[in-house]
């Protein structure tokens, strides 16, 4: 506020120095013009008419731009067709475009298309960048844990997209107001802000001209704040997913963990370029069996597990696995805005108080109700382990689940896994022989 008052003072001093209302109206005259406008019903009708046209076009173009952006990521043909159009819309001078469109479409049509030129590209770019930046591993892990697609979108996909769409709203909304009023000024549609500005120019009403300028700036700023705020509110969608799960879906997923299925890989090959990572590897883990994969770093343990989980495709060979698997990957997959308990609750087959008590016993004191983003690395791993074993998965696959844990915590985590396996097959990638002993598991090395 102090900075605003400083520049108003500078404006006042400059107006006094010029001492010509036609060249520079003073803040007092502009304030008087604004007050007169606010008292006029026609002023509000003018603002409403222009605002409705600009806002409706901006919203429609945001939706169209986002849809086209998503389609361009999914389909190469759409990307090729949209790229030149978006480039033209981003780089074409608004004034030149408005003049051309006035001849073709008339004043109202020109305003709509000009607003589209500045509001559609940011949302197109936001959608493409958001789609490419999706946390795909986290999405797939939640799906494997038995979380429904709708809840995966709410807790994982959309929160990752929010920053891109907030940036688009900041770029597009206020600019849409400036571009729309510019088009109105050139076309002078009756009852619009542009026509009012044009009248102020013809009558040499400098105070009125500055007053309308302030109105346009204020409308653009308010709409930008509203749009960004609404997009920001949707970042709370993980909470909505939790409430959604408290209805019928929780009961639907509450199947006994005693359902078991085998994991089988036969003659699996996988190469990255010229580097062969897996060469004819076979592995079968039946219900009740526990296997630790022991091999040096870079030998393909993680690749094999990702293939077993369907996260990557083998170059050759066959894979069989259940549709639901309790999973811990090396990469973090917790929902950052949810607490440790809520992350477990999201996927737990039977989210009871007993489950919460067991989680609290596994984690350090007071950590069950901390957001995942505030947890230490070791506590995050323990939370992911708990989420995996409490899920309704018919098998459990853990990739370096105890990395970074001290020996005592590692032994406690192994005992926790054993206590909650319920006969499901277990596959663990690890470097530590003591993990195999603690899990009472046989261990095997990969032969590449």
XYZ file of C-alpha atoms in Angstrom:
448
model
C 0.000 0.000 0.000
C 2.867 2.388 0.783
C 4.300 1.836 -2.704
C 0.913 2.606 -4.281
C 0.598 5.809 -2.294
C 4.131 6.777 -3.351
C 3.300 6.478 -7.060
C -0.005 8.297 -6.625
C 1.989 11.119 -5.055
C 4.394 11.099 -7.998
C 1.395 11.221 -10.344
C -0.053 14.185 -8.419
C 3.220 16.087 -8.544
C 3.569 15.404 -12.279
C -0.001 16.582 -12.954
C 0.645 19.780 -11.013
C 3.877 20.342 -12.930
C 2.203 19.848 -16.327
C -0.820 21.886 -15.225
C -2.870 20.809 -18.246
C -5.836 18.503 -17.740
C -5.856 17.566 -21.439
C -2.310 16.208 -21.235
C -2.365 14.652 -17.751
C -5.382 14.592 -15.481
C -4.681 14.663 -11.753
C -5.524 11.764 -9.405
C -8.260 13.929 -7.883
C -9.981 14.431 -11.260
C -9.671 10.747 -12.102
C -11.127 9.787 -8.713
C -14.031 12.142 -9.330
C -14.628 10.571 -12.756
C -14.564 7.092 -11.212
C -17.031 8.152 -8.535
C -19.396 9.538 -11.175
C -19.120 6.307 -13.160
C -19.812 4.155 -10.105
C -23.016 6.086 -9.522
C -24.208 5.476 -13.086
C -26.251 2.415 -14.029
C -24.964 2.615 -17.602
C -21.400 2.222 -16.332
C -22.192 -1.084 -14.681
C -24.139 -2.258 -17.733
C -21.123 -1.433 -19.917
C -18.699 -3.279 -17.651
C -21.077 -6.249 -17.444
C -21.485 -6.439 -21.234
C -17.755 -6.360 -21.957
C -16.943 -8.550 -18.968
C -19.451 -11.233 -19.934
C -18.109 -11.375 -23.487
C -14.461 -11.498 -22.403
C -14.997 -13.912 -19.499
C -17.172 -16.329 -21.492
C -14.647 -16.396 -24.325
C -11.747 -16.895 -21.909
C -13.446 -19.808 -20.155
C -14.411 -21.475 -23.435
C -10.892 -21.049 -24.823
C -9.357 -22.396 -21.607
C -11.418 -25.560 -21.985
C -10.757 -25.866 -25.719
C -7.038 -25.179 -25.275
C -6.727 -27.753 -22.500
C -8.579 -30.410 -24.503
C -6.505 -29.763 -27.629
C -3.329 -29.855 -25.536
C -4.217 -33.236 -24.054
C -5.174 -34.604 -27.471
C -1.910 -33.353 -28.973
C 0.050 -35.308 -26.363
C -2.010 -38.408 -27.087
C -2.161 -38.135 -30.899
C 0.746 -37.021 -33.060
C -1.558 -35.858 -35.858
C -3.366 -33.444 -33.526
C -0.022 -32.069 -32.365
C 1.099 -31.447 -35.945
C -2.159 -29.734 -36.855
C -2.308 -27.559 -33.717
C 1.342 -26.476 -33.548
C 1.199 -23.915 -36.426
C -2.127 -22.517 -35.231
C -0.911 -22.043 -31.663
C 2.321 -20.457 -32.911
C 0.349 -17.923 -34.972
C -1.961 -17.165 -32.037
C 1.008 -16.639 -29.708
C 3.027 -14.395 -32.026
C 0.516 -12.406 -34.102
C 0.174 -8.699 -33.095
C -3.220 -8.181 -31.467
C -3.894 -4.834 -33.160
C -3.207 -6.200 -36.656
C -5.330 -9.272 -36.006
C -8.163 -7.112 -34.690
C -8.188 -4.933 -37.822
C -8.325 -7.986 -40.091
C -11.052 -9.611 -38.026
C -13.143 -6.432 -37.952
C -13.490 -6.634 -41.713
C -14.277 -10.355 -41.642
C -16.429 -10.768 -38.527
C -17.609 -7.371 -37.370
C -16.947 -5.762 -33.965
C -18.410 -8.443 -31.677
C -16.853 -11.333 -33.582
C -13.480 -9.603 -33.656
C -13.495 -9.198 -29.879
C -14.233 -12.905 -29.367
C -11.472 -14.081 -31.703
C -8.909 -11.605 -30.331
C -9.588 -12.796 -26.792
C -9.233 -16.376 -28.047
C -5.851 -15.492 -29.543
C -4.440 -14.556 -26.145
C -6.290 -17.004 -23.862
C -6.196 -20.307 -25.745
C -2.399 -20.790 -26.222
C -1.457 -20.589 -22.503
C -3.962 -23.312 -21.600
C -2.903 -25.416 -24.588
C 0.719 -25.217 -23.424
C -0.295 -25.844 -19.793
C -2.177 -29.001 -20.754
C 0.684 -30.394 -22.833
C 3.275 -29.687 -20.159
C 1.049 -31.061 -17.399
C 0.368 -34.238 -19.358
C 4.073 -34.814 -19.930
C 4.926 -34.073 -16.290
C 2.359 -36.448 -14.789
C 3.735 -38.637 -11.964
C 3.126 -41.819 -13.916
C 4.896 -44.135 -11.485
C 2.769 -42.847 -8.597
C -0.398 -43.224 -10.684
C 0.454 -46.788 -11.631
C 1.424 -47.742 -8.102
C -1.900 -46.485 -6.756
C -3.733 -48.401 -9.475
C -1.824 -51.568 -8.563
C -2.713 -50.983 -4.908
C -6.399 -51.131 -5.864
C -7.209 -47.395 -5.873
C -9.922 -46.538 -8.408
C -9.053 -44.411 -11.495
C -11.210 -41.516 -10.244
C -9.388 -41.386 -6.925
C -5.985 -41.742 -8.625
C -6.858 -38.669 -10.687
C -7.952 -36.710 -7.625
C -5.009 -37.556 -5.365
C -2.200 -37.826 -7.873
C -2.823 -36.606 -11.415
C -4.692 -33.343 -10.901
C -2.512 -31.949 -8.050
C 0.491 -32.352 -10.351
C -1.351 -30.412 -13.081
C -2.486 -27.510 -10.881
C 0.767 -25.446 -11.058
C 0.663 -25.476 -14.867
C -2.947 -24.279 -15.017
C -2.359 -21.631 -12.349
C 0.496 -20.281 -14.458
C -1.767 -20.308 -17.510
C -4.483 -18.412 -15.632
C -1.948 -15.796 -14.507
C -0.812 -15.355 -18.103
C -4.139 -15.441 -19.919
C -6.883 -13.871 -17.837
C -5.667 -10.290 -17.340
C -4.221 -10.283 -20.865
C -7.629 -11.293 -22.200
C -9.136 -8.143 -20.709
C -6.494 -5.907 -22.270
C -6.781 -7.582 -25.664
C -10.563 -7.618 -25.573
C -10.841 -3.904 -24.775
C -8.257 -3.137 -27.480
C -10.432 -4.969 -30.002
C -13.500 -3.102 -28.722
C -11.688 0.210 -29.093
C -10.947 -0.572 -32.736
C -14.386 -1.922 -33.517
C -16.415 0.253 -31.122
C -19.312 -2.151 -30.457
C -22.153 -0.259 -28.772
C -22.468 -0.595 -25.015
C -18.875 -1.794 -24.544
C -15.926 -0.479 -22.558
C -14.153 0.147 -25.854
C -16.926 2.459 -27.022
C -16.801 4.377 -23.717
C -13.020 4.781 -24.080
C -13.528 5.972 -27.661
C -16.018 8.602 -26.522
C -13.573 9.811 -23.853
C -10.927 10.185 -26.537
C -13.215 12.131 -28.874
C -14.296 14.494 -26.109
C -10.726 14.951 -24.852
C -11.814 13.699 -21.436
C -8.397 12.736 -20.076
C -9.766 12.042 -16.596
C -12.447 9.750 -18.013
C -9.886 8.003 -20.199
C -7.635 7.293 -17.221
C -10.653 6.257 -15.155
C -11.631 3.632 -17.757
C -8.008 2.491 -17.903
C -8.093 1.890 -14.158
C -11.391 0.030 -14.521
C -9.937 -2.299 -17.160
C -6.851 -2.932 -15.038
C -8.970 -3.617 -11.960
C -11.295 -5.996 -13.828
C -8.347 -7.885 -15.297
C -6.640 -8.124 -11.909
C -9.815 -9.268 -10.123
C -10.610 -11.909 -12.752
C -7.019 -13.154 -12.666
C -7.097 -13.503 -8.884
C -10.466 -15.266 -9.072
C -9.296 -17.711 -11.749
C -6.011 -18.494 -9.991
C -7.837 -18.888 -6.677
C -10.392 -21.294 -8.145
C -7.669 -23.403 -9.740
C -5.750 -23.345 -6.459
C -8.782 -24.581 -4.538
C -8.889 -27.696 -6.703
C -5.442 -28.640 -5.385
C -7.318 -29.935 -2.326
C -8.734 -32.763 -4.445
C -6.847 -35.453 -2.424
C -9.142 -34.624 0.520
C -12.131 -35.078 -1.758
C -10.796 -38.505 -2.745
C -10.539 -39.514 0.905
C -14.129 -38.435 1.576
C -15.229 -40.253 -1.553
C -13.592 -43.426 -0.282
C -15.499 -43.282 2.996
C -18.680 -44.159 1.123
C -19.303 -47.349 -0.779
C -15.871 -47.743 -2.298
C -14.172 -48.584 0.971
C -16.490 -51.542 1.478
C -16.080 -52.583 -2.137
C -12.292 -52.749 -1.699
C -12.432 -54.393 1.709
C -11.573 -57.854 0.513
C -9.467 -60.203 2.608
C -5.768 -60.100 1.901
C -5.881 -63.896 1.873
C -6.540 -63.788 -1.864
C -3.246 -64.785 -3.428
C -1.846 -65.139 -6.909
C 1.507 -66.071 -8.397
C 4.002 -63.800 -10.120
C 5.656 -65.461 -13.090
C 8.235 -64.243 -15.594
C 9.493 -66.548 -18.311
C 12.539 -65.949 -20.562
C 12.375 -62.175 -20.196
C 14.741 -60.047 -22.278
C 15.188 -56.301 -21.951
C 17.663 -53.962 -23.583
C 18.179 -50.223 -23.626
C 19.827 -49.389 -26.909
C 22.878 -51.586 -27.252
C 22.948 -52.466 -23.554
C 21.279 -55.763 -22.623
C 19.944 -55.580 -19.070
C 18.010 -58.856 -18.876
C 18.726 -61.910 -20.976
C 16.365 -64.855 -20.700
C 15.528 -64.291 -17.011
C 12.793 -66.450 -15.477
C 11.231 -66.145 -12.040
C 8.176 -67.728 -10.461
C 6.921 -66.797 -7.006
C 3.899 -68.764 -5.813
C 1.662 -67.990 -2.810
C 3.515 -68.538 0.443
C 6.934 -68.119 -1.155
C 9.257 -65.212 -0.319
C 12.137 -64.294 -2.612
C 14.886 -61.696 -2.280
C 16.651 -60.625 -5.463
C 20.312 -60.185 -4.637
C 22.536 -58.700 -7.324
C 24.985 -55.808 -7.785
C 23.724 -52.350 -8.692
C 22.959 -52.104 -12.400
C 22.315 -55.811 -12.882
C 18.613 -55.359 -13.651
C 16.738 -55.952 -10.382
C 14.627 -52.828 -10.686
C 14.020 -53.419 -14.386
C 12.835 -56.957 -13.682
C 10.439 -55.774 -10.987
C 9.062 -53.005 -13.185
C 8.427 -55.546 -15.913
C 6.766 -57.858 -13.406
C 4.487 -54.987 -12.348
C 3.609 -53.973 -15.896
C 5.413 -50.621 -15.616
C 7.710 -51.556 -18.487
C 7.381 -53.963 -21.394
C 9.897 -56.732 -22.003
C 11.522 -57.106 -25.399
C 10.757 -60.805 -25.243
C 9.292 -63.325 -22.822
C 6.017 -63.562 -20.918
C 4.764 -62.096 -17.639
C 1.876 -63.132 -15.407
C 0.803 -61.196 -12.334
C -2.372 -60.357 -10.439
C -4.169 -57.125 -11.252
C -3.614 -55.823 -7.716
C -0.194 -55.840 -6.094
C 1.172 -54.183 -2.964
C 4.070 -52.127 -4.310
C 7.020 -50.095 -3.098
C 9.231 -48.584 -5.801
C 12.597 -46.908 -5.403
C 11.067 -43.621 -6.548
C 8.789 -41.852 -4.012
C 5.079 -42.432 -4.680
C 3.351 -41.035 -1.595
C 0.686 -38.336 -1.948
C 2.639 -35.400 -0.548
C -0.309 -33.409 0.797
C -1.792 -36.353 2.721
C -0.557 -37.575 6.083
C 1.155 -40.928 6.532
C -2.088 -42.408 7.882
C -4.141 -40.948 5.016
C -1.728 -42.422 2.480
C -2.272 -45.837 4.042
C -6.010 -45.202 4.365
C -6.200 -44.435 0.665
C -5.215 -47.987 -0.281
C -5.944 -50.067 2.828
C -8.341 -52.944 2.247
C -9.669 -52.618 5.799
C -8.983 -49.136 7.208
C -9.742 -49.923 10.861
C -8.403 -48.521 14.116
C -6.325 -51.686 14.451
C -4.586 -50.806 11.177
C -3.891 -47.295 12.448
C -2.487 -48.664 15.717
C -0.151 -50.971 13.790
C 1.001 -48.084 11.601
C 1.722 -45.936 14.658
C 3.760 -48.777 16.136
C 5.816 -49.004 12.940
C 6.478 -45.272 12.493
C 8.365 -42.962 14.863
C 6.076 -41.376 17.483
C 3.793 -38.617 16.181
C 4.516 -39.255 12.497
C 1.228 -40.911 11.505
C -0.519 -37.543 11.267
C 2.301 -35.612 9.597
C 2.006 -34.742 5.890
C 4.198 -36.917 3.703
C 6.129 -33.840 2.565
C 7.288 -33.313 6.176
C 8.429 -36.892 6.814
C 12.043 -37.997 6.815
C 13.242 -40.321 4.081
C 13.197 -43.391 6.342
C 9.688 -42.652 7.645
C 8.448 -42.221 4.083
C 9.799 -45.663 3.219
C 8.088 -47.194 6.230
C 4.823 -45.534 5.218
C 5.112 -46.938 1.699
C 5.808 -50.398 3.111
C 2.741 -50.157 5.357
C 0.583 -48.969 2.456
C 1.753 -51.896 0.342
C 1.115 -54.633 2.894
C -2.239 -53.193 4.052
C -3.516 -52.961 0.467
C -5.769 -55.667 -1.028
C -2.982 -56.724 -3.395
C -2.740 -60.442 -4.051
C 1.065 -60.266 -4.045
C 3.670 -57.897 -2.593
C 6.622 -56.499 -4.568
C 9.160 -54.263 -2.823
C 12.119 -52.573 -4.540
C 14.804 -51.573 -2.035
C 12.123 -50.938 0.614
C 14.523 -50.657 3.560
C 17.101 -48.354 1.970
C 18.309 -45.718 4.401
C 16.944 -47.446 7.513
C 19.134 -48.208 10.489
C 19.539 -51.848 11.484
C 16.958 -51.821 14.263
C 14.308 -50.125 12.122
C 15.110 -52.459 9.236
C 14.499 -55.515 11.411
C 11.256 -54.003 12.713
C 10.097 -53.315 9.151
C 10.911 -56.872 8.054
C 8.931 -58.261 10.981
C 6.051 -55.954 10.064
C 6.006 -57.268 6.486
C 6.070 -60.883 7.660
C 3.210 -60.280 10.097
C 0.924 -58.915 7.355
C 1.743 -61.041 4.313
C -1.043 -63.551 4.998
C 0.487 -66.077 2.647
C 0.832 -63.731 -0.324
C 3.917 -64.151 -2.521
C 6.679 -61.647 -1.732
C 9.450 -60.377 -4.008
C 12.039 -57.991 -2.557
C 15.010 -56.421 -4.316
C 17.784 -55.724 -1.844
C 21.540 -55.563 -1.396
C 21.511 -56.836 2.177
C 21.675 -60.586 2.950
C 20.267 -59.902 6.426
C 17.008 -58.773 4.776
C 16.530 -62.256 3.368
C 17.187 -63.778 6.769
C 14.843 -61.357 8.540
C 12.109 -62.058 5.990
C 12.733 -65.794 6.122
C 13.121 -65.648 2.351
C 15.217 -67.516 -0.151
C 17.384 -65.308 -2.289
C 18.383 -65.529 -5.906
C 20.717 -63.593 -8.158
C 19.952 -62.469 -11.687
C 21.937 -63.993 -14.484
C 22.345 -61.573 -17.395
